[in-house]
mmCIF file of C-alpha atoms (C1' of nucleotides) in Angstrom:
data_model
loop_
_atom_site.group_PDB
_atom_site.id
_atom_site.type_symbol
_atom_site.label_atom_id
_atom_site.label_comp_id
_atom_site.label_asym_id
_atom_site.label_seq_id
_atom_site.Cartn_x
_atom_site.Cartn_y
_atom_site.Cartn_z
ATOM 1 C CA MET A 1 27.552 -1.767 18.503
ATOM 2 C CA ARG A 2 24.081 0.431 19.692
ATOM 3 C CA ILE A 3 20.999 0.620 16.883
ATOM 4 C CA GLY A 4 22.499 3.828 15.538
ATOM 5 C CA GLU A 5 25.443 2.687 14.605
ATOM 6 C CA LEU A 6 23.983 -0.494 13.131
ATOM 7 C CA ALA A 7 21.632 1.462 10.955
ATOM 8 C CA GLU A 8 24.020 3.606 9.645
ATOM 9 C CA LEU A 9 26.452 0.910 8.812
ATOM 10 C CA ALA A 10 23.766 -0.744 7.301
ATOM 11 C CA GLY A 11 22.680 2.557 5.373
ATOM 12 C CA THR A 12 19.305 2.277 7.082
ATOM 13 C CA THR A 13 17.420 3.413 10.053
ATOM 14 C CA THR A 14 16.819 2.773 13.534
ATOM 15 C CA ARG A 15 12.898 2.670 13.146
ATOM 16 C CA THR A 16 13.946 -0.109 10.481
ATOM 17 C CA LEU A 17 15.736 -1.988 12.961
ATOM 18 C CA ARG A 18 12.993 -1.803 15.594
ATOM 19 C CA TYR A 19 10.482 -3.419 12.988
ATOM 20 C CA TYR A 20 12.565 -6.309 11.914
ATOM 21 C CA GLU A 21 12.731 -6.567 14.938
ATOM 22 C CA SER A 22 9.858 -6.311 16.328
ATOM 23 C CA ARG A 23 8.404 -8.727 12.956
ATOM 24 C CA GLY A 24 11.005 -11.564 14.667
ATOM 25 C CA LEU A 25 13.614 -10.877 12.143
ATOM 26 C CA LEU A 26 16.465 -9.678 13.590
ATOM 27 C CA ALA A 27 16.877 -10.370 17.878
ATOM 28 C CA ALA A 28 18.787 -7.926 19.411
ATOM 29 C CA ARG A 29 20.591 -7.853 23.303
ATOM 30 C CA ARG A 30 20.066 -5.860 25.699
ATOM 31 C CA ASP A 31 22.702 -4.148 28.114
ATOM 32 C CA GLU A 32 22.596 -2.711 31.623
ATOM 33 C CA ASN A 33 20.859 0.140 30.168
ATOM 34 C CA GLY A 34 18.222 -1.745 28.612
ATOM 35 C CA TYR A 35 20.139 -0.138 25.115
ATOM 36 C CA ARG A 36 19.715 -2.395 22.087
ATOM 37 C CA THR A 37 23.543 -4.375 21.597
ATOM 38 C CA TYR A 38 24.516 -5.901 18.021
ATOM 39 C CA ASP A 39 27.556 -7.593 17.116
ATOM 40 C CA GLU A 40 29.479 -8.239 13.471
ATOM 41 C CA GLU A 41 26.925 -11.574 12.944
ATOM 42 C CA ASP A 42 23.782 -8.730 13.330
ATOM 43 C CA LEU A 43 25.154 -6.735 10.751
ATOM 44 C CA ARG A 44 25.539 -9.348 8.322
ATOM 45 C CA LEU A 45 22.176 -10.699 8.694
ATOM 46 C CA LEU A 46 20.541 -7.066 8.721
ATOM 47 C CA ARG A 47 22.817 -6.905 5.080
ATOM 48 C CA GLN A 48 21.038 -9.734 4.152
ATOM 49 C CA ILE A 49 17.559 -8.261 4.839
ATOM 50 C CA ARG A 50 18.771 -5.412 2.498
ATOM 51 C CA THR A 51 20.169 -6.900 -0.275
ATOM 52 C CA LEU A 52 17.018 -8.897 -0.470
ATOM 53 C CA GLN A 53 13.978 -6.481 0.108
ATOM 54 C CA ASP A 54 16.271 -4.379 -2.397
ATOM 55 C CA SER A 55 15.692 -7.673 -5.229
ATOM 56 C CA GLY A 56 11.498 -6.654 -4.639
ATOM 57 C CA PHE A 57 12.092 -9.733 -2.017
ATOM 58 C CA GLU A 58 8.791 -8.831 0.699
ATOM 59 C CA LEU A 59 10.126 -8.827 4.994
ATOM 60 C CA GLU A 60 8.475 -12.962 4.922
ATOM 61 C CA GLU A 61 10.165 -13.613 1.910
ATOM 62 C CA THR A 62 13.512 -12.782 3.575
ATOM 63 C CA ARG A 63 13.563 -14.819 6.756
ATOM 64 C CA PRO A 64 14.604 -18.260 5.258
ATOM 65 C CA PHE A 65 17.461 -16.873 4.596
ATOM 66 C CA VAL A 66 17.706 -14.814 8.161
ATOM 67 C CA GLU A 67 17.237 -17.892 9.486
ATOM 68 C CA CYS A 68 19.414 -20.232 6.972
ATOM 69 C CA LEU A 69 22.693 -17.492 8.040
ATOM 70 C CA ARG A 70 21.951 -17.972 12.099
ATOM 71 C CA ALA A 71 22.318 -21.732 11.449
ATOM 72 C CA GLY A 72 25.703 -21.407 10.808
ATOM 73 C CA HIS A 73 25.715 -21.141 7.232
ATOM 74 C CA PRO A 74 27.758 -19.657 5.586
ATOM 75 C CA ALA A 75 25.766 -17.663 2.617
ATOM 76 C CA GLY A 76 21.743 -16.919 3.451
ATOM 77 C CA ASP A 77 20.852 -19.055 0.011
ATOM 78 C CA ALA A 78 23.076 -22.695 1.196
ATOM 79 C CA CYS A 79 19.898 -24.034 2.297
ATOM 80 C CA PRO A 80 16.399 -25.375 0.368
ATOM 81 C CA ALA A 81 14.225 -23.156 1.440
ATOM 82 C CA SER A 82 15.571 -19.820 0.353
ATOM 83 C CA LEU A 83 16.107 -21.668 -3.072
ATOM 84 C CA ASP A 84 12.518 -22.097 -3.238
ATOM 85 C CA VAL A 85 12.079 -18.528 -2.141
ATOM 86 C CA TYR A 86 14.323 -17.475 -4.640
ATOM 87 C CA ARG A 87 12.591 -19.800 -7.614
ATOM 88 C CA ARG A 88 9.255 -18.040 -6.636
ATOM 89 C CA LYS A 89 10.202 -15.067 -7.158
ATOM 90 C CA LEU A 90 11.861 -15.461 -10.294
ATOM 91 C CA GLY A 91 7.899 -16.925 -11.539
ATOM 92 C CA GLU A 92 6.309 -14.168 -9.519
ATOM 93 C CA LEU A 93 9.043 -11.475 -11.373
ATOM 94 C CA ASP A 94 8.112 -12.722 -14.969
ATOM 95 C CA ALA A 95 4.751 -12.491 -14.740
ATOM 96 C CA LEU A 96 4.578 -9.116 -13.298
ATOM 97 C CA VAL A 97 7.114 -7.873 -15.829
ATOM 98 C CA GLU A 98 4.452 -9.759 -18.404
ATOM 99 C CA GLN A 99 1.513 -7.924 -16.786
ATOM 100 C CA LEU A 100 3.676 -5.326 -17.574
ATOM 101 C CA GLN A 101 5.058 -5.667 -20.884
ATOM 102 C CA ALA A 102 1.252 -6.367 -22.182
ATOM 103 C CA ALA A 103 -0.252 -2.943 -20.034
ATOM 104 C CA ARG A 104 2.888 -1.645 -22.102
ATOM 105 C CA ALA A 105 1.961 -2.751 -25.583
ATOM 106 C CA ARG A 106 -1.899 -1.596 -25.390
ATOM 107 C CA VAL A 107 -0.973 1.612 -24.226
ATOM 108 C CA ALA A 108 1.485 2.327 -26.820
ATOM 109 C CA ALA A 109 -0.769 1.072 -29.539
ATOM 110 C CA ARG A 110 -3.368 3.292 -28.070
ATOM 111 C CA LEU A 111 -0.775 6.525 -28.433
ATOM 112 C CA LEU A 112 0.076 5.670 -31.975
ATOM 113 C CA ARG A 113 -3.685 5.051 -32.718
ATOM 114 C CA ALA A 114 -4.527 8.548 -31.110
ATOM 115 C CA GLU A 115 -1.051 10.656 -32.589
ATOM 116 C CA ALA A 116 -2.747 9.328 -36.029
ATOM 117 C CA GLU A 117 -6.151 11.103 -35.345
ATOM 118 C CA LEU A 118 -4.407 13.610 -34.063
ATOM 119 C CA PRO A 119 -3.553 16.193 -36.747
ATOM 120 C CA GLY A 120 -1.948 19.050 -33.552
ATOM 121 C CA GLY A 121 1.106 18.515 -32.106
ATOM 122 C CA PRO A 122 4.739 19.387 -31.964
ATOM 123 C CA GLU A 123 4.918 20.195 -35.884
ATOM 124 C CA PRO A 124 5.490 17.589 -38.425
ATOM 125 C CA THR A 125 8.166 17.805 -37.412
ATOM 126 C CA CYS A 126 9.645 13.201 -37.453
ATOM 127 C CA GLU A 127 6.597 11.081 -38.920
ATOM 128 C CA LEU A 128 7.041 7.533 -37.329
ATOM 129 C CA GLY A 129 9.007 7.858 -34.161
ATOM 130 C CA GLY A 130 9.116 10.020 -31.442
ATOM 131 C CA MET B 1 -29.818 2.794 -14.298
ATOM 132 C CA ARG B 2 -29.518 3.195 -10.416
ATOM 133 C CA ILE B 3 -25.679 2.767 -9.461
ATOM 134 C CA GLY B 4 -25.835 -1.015 -8.752
ATOM 135 C CA GLU B 5 -26.995 -1.742 -12.243
ATOM 136 C CA LEU B 6 -24.146 -0.177 -13.432
ATOM 137 C CA ALA B 7 -21.806 -1.115 -11.375
ATOM 138 C CA GLU B 8 -22.451 -4.652 -12.534
ATOM 139 C CA LEU B 9 -22.527 -3.570 -16.595
ATOM 140 C CA ALA B 10 -19.046 -2.246 -15.755
ATOM 141 C CA GLY B 11 -17.786 -5.524 -13.740
ATOM 142 C CA THR B 12 -17.198 -3.421 -10.628
ATOM 143 C CA THR B 13 -19.122 -3.176 -7.342
ATOM 144 C CA THR B 14 -20.902 0.356 -6.402
ATOM 145 C CA ARG B 15 -18.455 0.917 -3.765
ATOM 146 C CA THR B 16 -16.093 1.538 -6.675
ATOM 147 C CA LEU B 17 -18.811 4.204 -8.009
ATOM 148 C CA ARG B 18 -19.651 6.217 -4.944
ATOM 149 C CA TYR B 19 -15.649 6.162 -4.303
ATOM 150 C CA TYR B 20 -14.813 7.721 -7.951
ATOM 151 C CA GLU B 21 -17.655 10.258 -7.447
ATOM 152 C CA SER B 22 -16.106 11.458 -3.919
ATOM 153 C CA ARG B 23 -12.699 11.442 -6.136
ATOM 154 C CA GLY B 24 -15.240 13.839 -8.365
ATOM 155 C CA LEU B 25 -14.747 11.822 -11.600
ATOM 156 C CA LEU B 26 -18.138 10.208 -11.899
ATOM 157 C CA ALA B 27 -20.731 12.721 -10.998
ATOM 158 C CA ALA B 28 -24.351 10.808 -10.661
ATOM 159 C CA ARG B 29 -27.086 12.769 -11.061
ATOM 160 C CA ARG B 30 -30.391 11.817 -8.550
ATOM 161 C CA ASP B 31 -33.905 11.334 -8.700
ATOM 162 C CA GLU B 32 -36.547 11.579 -5.965
ATOM 163 C CA ASN B 33 -35.589 9.181 -3.428
ATOM 164 C CA GLY B 34 -32.161 10.942 -3.592
ATOM 165 C CA TYR B 35 -30.572 7.719 -5.279
ATOM 166 C CA ARG B 36 -27.631 8.199 -8.028
ATOM 167 C CA THR B 37 -28.981 7.836 -11.503
ATOM 168 C CA TYR B 38 -26.617 6.891 -13.708
ATOM 169 C CA ASP B 39 -27.224 6.598 -18.556
ATOM 170 C CA GLU B 40 -25.298 4.740 -20.982
ATOM 171 C CA GLU B 41 -22.315 8.198 -21.031
ATOM 172 C CA ASP B 42 -21.676 7.635 -17.630
ATOM 173 C CA LEU B 43 -21.048 3.457 -18.627
ATOM 174 C CA ARG B 44 -18.578 5.388 -21.370
ATOM 175 C CA LEU B 45 -17.182 7.356 -18.471
ATOM 176 C CA LEU B 46 -16.962 4.200 -16.303
ATOM 177 C CA ARG B 47 -15.393 1.723 -18.930
ATOM 178 C CA GLN B 48 -12.341 4.017 -20.142
ATOM 179 C CA ILE B 49 -11.490 4.573 -16.341
ATOM 180 C CA ARG B 50 -11.743 0.605 -15.709
ATOM 181 C CA THR B 51 -9.500 0.075 -18.931
ATOM 182 C CA LEU B 52 -7.120 2.773 -18.418
ATOM 183 C CA GLN B 53 -7.194 1.275 -14.328
ATOM 184 C CA ASP B 54 -6.136 -2.755 -15.692
ATOM 185 C CA SER B 55 -3.194 -0.972 -17.689
ATOM 186 C CA GLY B 56 -1.820 0.261 -14.432
ATOM 187 C CA PHE B 57 -2.948 3.855 -14.715
ATOM 188 C CA GLU B 58 -3.231 5.268 -11.968
ATOM 189 C CA LEU B 59 -7.137 7.075 -10.807
ATOM 190 C CA GLU B 60 -5.738 10.644 -11.114
ATOM 191 C CA GLU B 61 -4.328 9.778 -14.501
ATOM 192 C CA THR B 62 -8.220 9.110 -15.903
ATOM 193 C CA ARG B 63 -9.030 12.244 -15.033
ATOM 194 C CA PRO B 64 -7.367 14.068 -18.464
ATOM 195 C CA PHE B 65 -9.499 11.160 -20.568
ATOM 196 C CA VAL B 66 -12.997 11.462 -18.668
ATOM 197 C CA GLU B 67 -12.773 15.228 -18.795
ATOM 198 C CA CYS B 68 -11.756 14.755 -22.666
ATOM 199 C CA LEU B 69 -14.812 12.718 -22.988
ATOM 200 C CA ARG B 70 -17.288 15.213 -21.265
ATOM 201 C CA ALA B 71 -16.032 17.597 -23.064
ATOM 202 C CA GLY B 72 -17.330 15.511 -25.698
ATOM 203 C CA HIS B 73 -14.369 14.174 -27.856
ATOM 204 C CA PRO B 74 -15.383 11.100 -29.439
ATOM 205 C CA ALA B 75 -12.973 8.790 -27.395
ATOM 206 C CA GLY B 76 -10.798 9.371 -24.122
ATOM 207 C CA ASP B 77 -7.919 9.868 -25.820
ATOM 208 C CA ALA B 78 -8.801 12.437 -27.849
ATOM 209 C CA CYS B 79 -7.403 15.585 -26.027
ATOM 210 C CA PRO B 80 -3.280 16.019 -26.346
ATOM 211 C CA ALA B 81 -4.054 16.369 -22.340
ATOM 212 C CA SER B 82 -4.632 12.067 -22.981
ATOM 213 C CA LEU B 83 -2.014 11.463 -25.071
ATOM 214 C CA ASP B 84 0.570 13.260 -22.319
ATOM 215 C CA VAL B 85 -0.573 10.760 -19.751
ATOM 216 C CA TYR B 86 0.722 8.073 -22.275
ATOM 217 C CA ARG B 87 3.873 8.716 -23.425
ATOM 218 C CA ARG B 88 4.743 9.753 -19.205
ATOM 219 C CA LYS B 89 2.770 6.358 -18.713
ATOM 220 C CA LEU B 90 5.216 4.357 -20.645
ATOM 221 C CA GLY B 91 8.146 5.872 -19.761
ATOM 222 C CA GLU B 92 7.100 4.897 -16.528
ATOM 223 C CA LEU B 93 6.164 1.195 -17.411
ATOM 224 C CA ASP B 94 9.816 0.623 -19.161
ATOM 225 C CA ALA B 95 11.771 1.723 -16.658
ATOM 226 C CA LEU B 96 9.776 -0.377 -14.344
ATOM 227 C CA VAL B 97 10.228 -2.946 -16.720
ATOM 228 C CA GLU B 98 13.538 -2.363 -15.972
ATOM 229 C CA GLN B 99 14.273 -2.570 -12.980
ATOM 230 C CA LEU B 100 11.925 -5.589 -12.573
ATOM 231 C CA GLN B 101 14.187 -7.840 -15.024
ATOM 232 C CA ALA B 102 17.421 -6.670 -13.539
ATOM 233 C CA ALA B 103 16.011 -8.161 -10.371
ATOM 234 C CA ARG B 104 14.987 -11.266 -11.724
ATOM 235 C CA ALA B 105 18.567 -11.101 -13.642
ATOM 236 C CA ARG B 106 19.987 -10.264 -9.704
ATOM 237 C CA VAL B 107 17.751 -13.262 -8.468
ATOM 238 C CA ALA B 108 18.251 -15.719 -11.436
ATOM 239 C CA ALA B 109 22.485 -15.567 -10.554
ATOM 240 C CA ARG B 110 22.018 -15.910 -7.340
ATOM 241 C CA LEU B 111 19.675 -18.765 -7.658
ATOM 242 C CA LEU B 112 22.558 -20.474 -10.482
ATOM 243 C CA ARG B 113 25.659 -20.472 -7.414
ATOM 244 C CA ALA B 114 23.572 -20.757 -5.138
ATOM 245 C CA GLU B 115 22.102 -24.144 -6.757
ATOM 246 C CA ALA B 116 25.775 -25.062 -8.130
ATOM 247 C CA GLU B 117 26.937 -25.313 -4.564
ATOM 248 C CA LEU B 118 24.153 -27.129 -2.750
ATOM 249 C CA PRO B 119 24.664 -30.838 -4.682
ATOM 250 C CA GLY B 120 21.051 -31.538 -2.049
ATOM 251 C CA GLY B 121 18.405 -31.353 -4.911
ATOM 252 C CA PRO B 122 16.342 -33.511 -7.308
ATOM 253 C CA GLU B 123 18.430 -36.768 -7.242
ATOM 254 C CA PRO B 124 20.780 -37.431 -4.665
ATOM 255 C CA THR B 125 18.729 -38.171 -1.736
ATOM 256 C CA CYS B 126 20.807 -36.534 0.694
ATOM 257 C CA GLU B 127 24.195 -36.159 1.132
ATOM 258 C CA LEU B 128 25.540 -32.854 3.515
ATOM 259 C CA GLY B 129 22.243 -31.408 3.329
ATOM 260 C CA GLY B 130 19.576 -32.577 6.556
ATOM 261 C "C1'" DG C 1 -47.904 -5.553 8.707
ATOM 262 C "C1'" DC C 2 -43.220 -7.583 7.010
ATOM 263 C "C1'" DT C 3 -39.571 -9.344 4.500
ATOM 264 C "C1'" DT C 4 -36.548 -8.539 1.186
ATOM 265 C "C1'" DG C 5 -33.997 -6.543 -1.172
ATOM 266 C "C1'" DC C 6 -32.310 -1.883 -3.486
ATOM 267 C "C1'" DC C 7 -30.722 2.169 -2.012
ATOM 268 C "C1'" DT C 8 -28.062 6.183 1.570
ATOM 269 C "C1'" DT C 9 -23.976 8.193 4.516
ATOM 270 C "C1'" DG C 10 -20.907 7.464 7.631
ATOM 271 C "C1'" DA C 11 -16.381 5.778 8.847
ATOM 272 C "C1'" DC C 12 -13.243 2.128 9.808
ATOM 273 C "C1'" DG C 13 -10.059 -1.414 7.924
ATOM 274 C "C1'" DT C 14 -6.605 -3.631 4.690
ATOM 275 C "C1'" DC C 15 -1.753 -4.412 2.831
ATOM 276 C "C1'" DG C 16 3.561 -3.338 3.511
ATOM 277 C "C1'" DG C 17 7.193 -0.548 5.328
ATOM 278 C "C1'" DC C 18 8.540 1.743 6.937
ATOM 279 C "C1'" DG C 19 8.447 7.581 8.932
ATOM 280 C "C1'" DT C 20 7.432 11.206 12.320
ATOM 281 C "C1'" DC C 21 6.158 12.332 16.854
ATOM 282 C "C1'" DA C 22 5.504 12.376 22.207
ATOM 283 C "C1'" DA C 23 7.021 12.108 26.494
ATOM 284 C "C1'" DG C 24 10.937 10.772 28.731
ATOM 285 C "C1'" DG C 25 15.634 8.044 30.642
ATOM 286 C "C1'" DC C 26 20.986 7.338 30.389
ATOM 287 C "C1'" DT C 27 25.339 9.820 29.208
ATOM 288 C "C1'" DT C 28 29.160 12.984 28.694
ATOM 289 C "C1'" DA C 29 30.025 17.577 27.482
ATOM 290 C "C1'" DC C 30 31.000 22.631 29.676
ATOM 291 C "C1'" DG D 1 23.220 21.864 36.331
ATOM 292 C "C1'" DT D 2 21.678 21.719 31.566
ATOM 293 C "C1'" DA D 3 22.371 21.530 26.925
ATOM 294 C "C1'" DA D 4 23.292 17.826 23.041
ATOM 295 C "C1'" DG D 5 22.938 13.649 22.269
ATOM 296 C "C1'" DC D 6 21.663 8.620 21.908
ATOM 297 C "C1'" DC D 7 18.784 5.738 23.762
ATOM 298 C "C1'" DT D 8 13.229 3.352 25.265
ATOM 299 C "C1'" DT D 9 7.958 2.304 24.550
ATOM 300 C "C1'" DG D 10 3.813 3.992 22.026
ATOM 301 C "C1'" DA D 11 1.457 5.512 18.807
ATOM 302 C "C1'" DC D 12 -0.616 7.560 15.071
ATOM 303 C "C1'" DG D 13 0.816 8.813 9.897
ATOM 304 C "C1'" DC D 14 1.610 7.795 5.255
ATOM 305 C "C1'" DC D 15 -0.410 5.871 0.378
ATOM 306 C "C1'" DG D 16 -4.019 4.231 -3.460
ATOM 307 C "C1'" DA D 17 -8.814 2.216 -4.318
ATOM 308 C "C1'" DC D 18 -11.010 0.369 -2.796
ATOM 309 C "C1'" DG D 19 -13.725 -3.533 1.438
ATOM 310 C "C1'" DT D 20 -16.805 -4.111 5.071
ATOM 311 C "C1'" DC D 21 -19.429 -3.198 8.500
ATOM 312 C "C1'" DA D 22 -23.130 -0.296 11.364
ATOM 313 C "C1'" DA D 23 -27.890 2.464 11.077
ATOM 314 C "C1'" DG D 24 -31.360 3.358 8.087
ATOM 315 C "C1'" DG D 25 -34.614 4.839 3.800
ATOM 316 C "C1'" DC D 26 -37.398 3.734 0.189
ATOM 317 C "C1'" DA D 27 -40.246 0.679 -3.064
ATOM 318 C "C1'" DA D 28 -42.190 -4.039 -4.074
ATOM 319 C "C1'" DG D 29 -44.075 -8.219 -3.249
ATOM 320 C "C1'" DC D 30 -47.133 -11.307 -0.401
#
DNA sequence: GCTTGCCTTGACGTCGGCGTCAAGGCTTAC
DNA sequence: GTAAGCCTTGACGCCGACGTCAAGGCAAGC
């Protein structure tokens, strides 16, 4: 299949596929015209990349998964390097969530305090909740 | 005081202060040399901006707080517009945390499944993997 | 007078993951 | 033959909050 078809099957754009290729993630064969040619295997690789991206992985972090698939493994995460990426990402996500929750707590506290100072508002309809 | 001193007092850089000025957030008077001049009030404004930035607010979102302070209020969040920003940010943070936790759950599940498939790891030196 | 260290404006660089032209080639349908 | 719709490469744009460099002015100490 050609680039437009693959992009559509994966729910992405041709620009994205060319970008992946420029990063060395998703190589393509060429037909006589010079058009890029892909097969079902490429669709699998692409879907692996997209799935990871959707979970917050950077493009570089998807590389071990892609290489794992290309090495013939049944799944992108059937290789130790992929598992390392999983674990690292888990740590990053945990740290990030922690930061965000701390920020949320600070903001919530400031909001409560400031609302207590400001008598104006949506009427004394409610008292504690918002 | 001059820009370098203010930057140091606020734990930031002169570049940052000039950037804030270019965005219309932190104006400065000029002395005879053309050097920027600041006072204690500017330090308060700047600290308000930095505090909010540290909690994940975009620069534009700090504007109501700065204007509130400049209007003579004792705190940057003593104005309704600031409270609106607080509330909006709370919603954003909640949504973000939710997304991240969902991503975390997906990754954790994949990791567990993949680890179950891969017998290699901390103990058995090697059996299948290479 | 010369160096040092502050300041000025202006402008380009950074990071990630693409979007969006521009200019042109191939193929197919009419 | 010509318009439509695919494809090609190349290159600039975007977002946010600055970092960094360039070229030069001003003040102070020796």
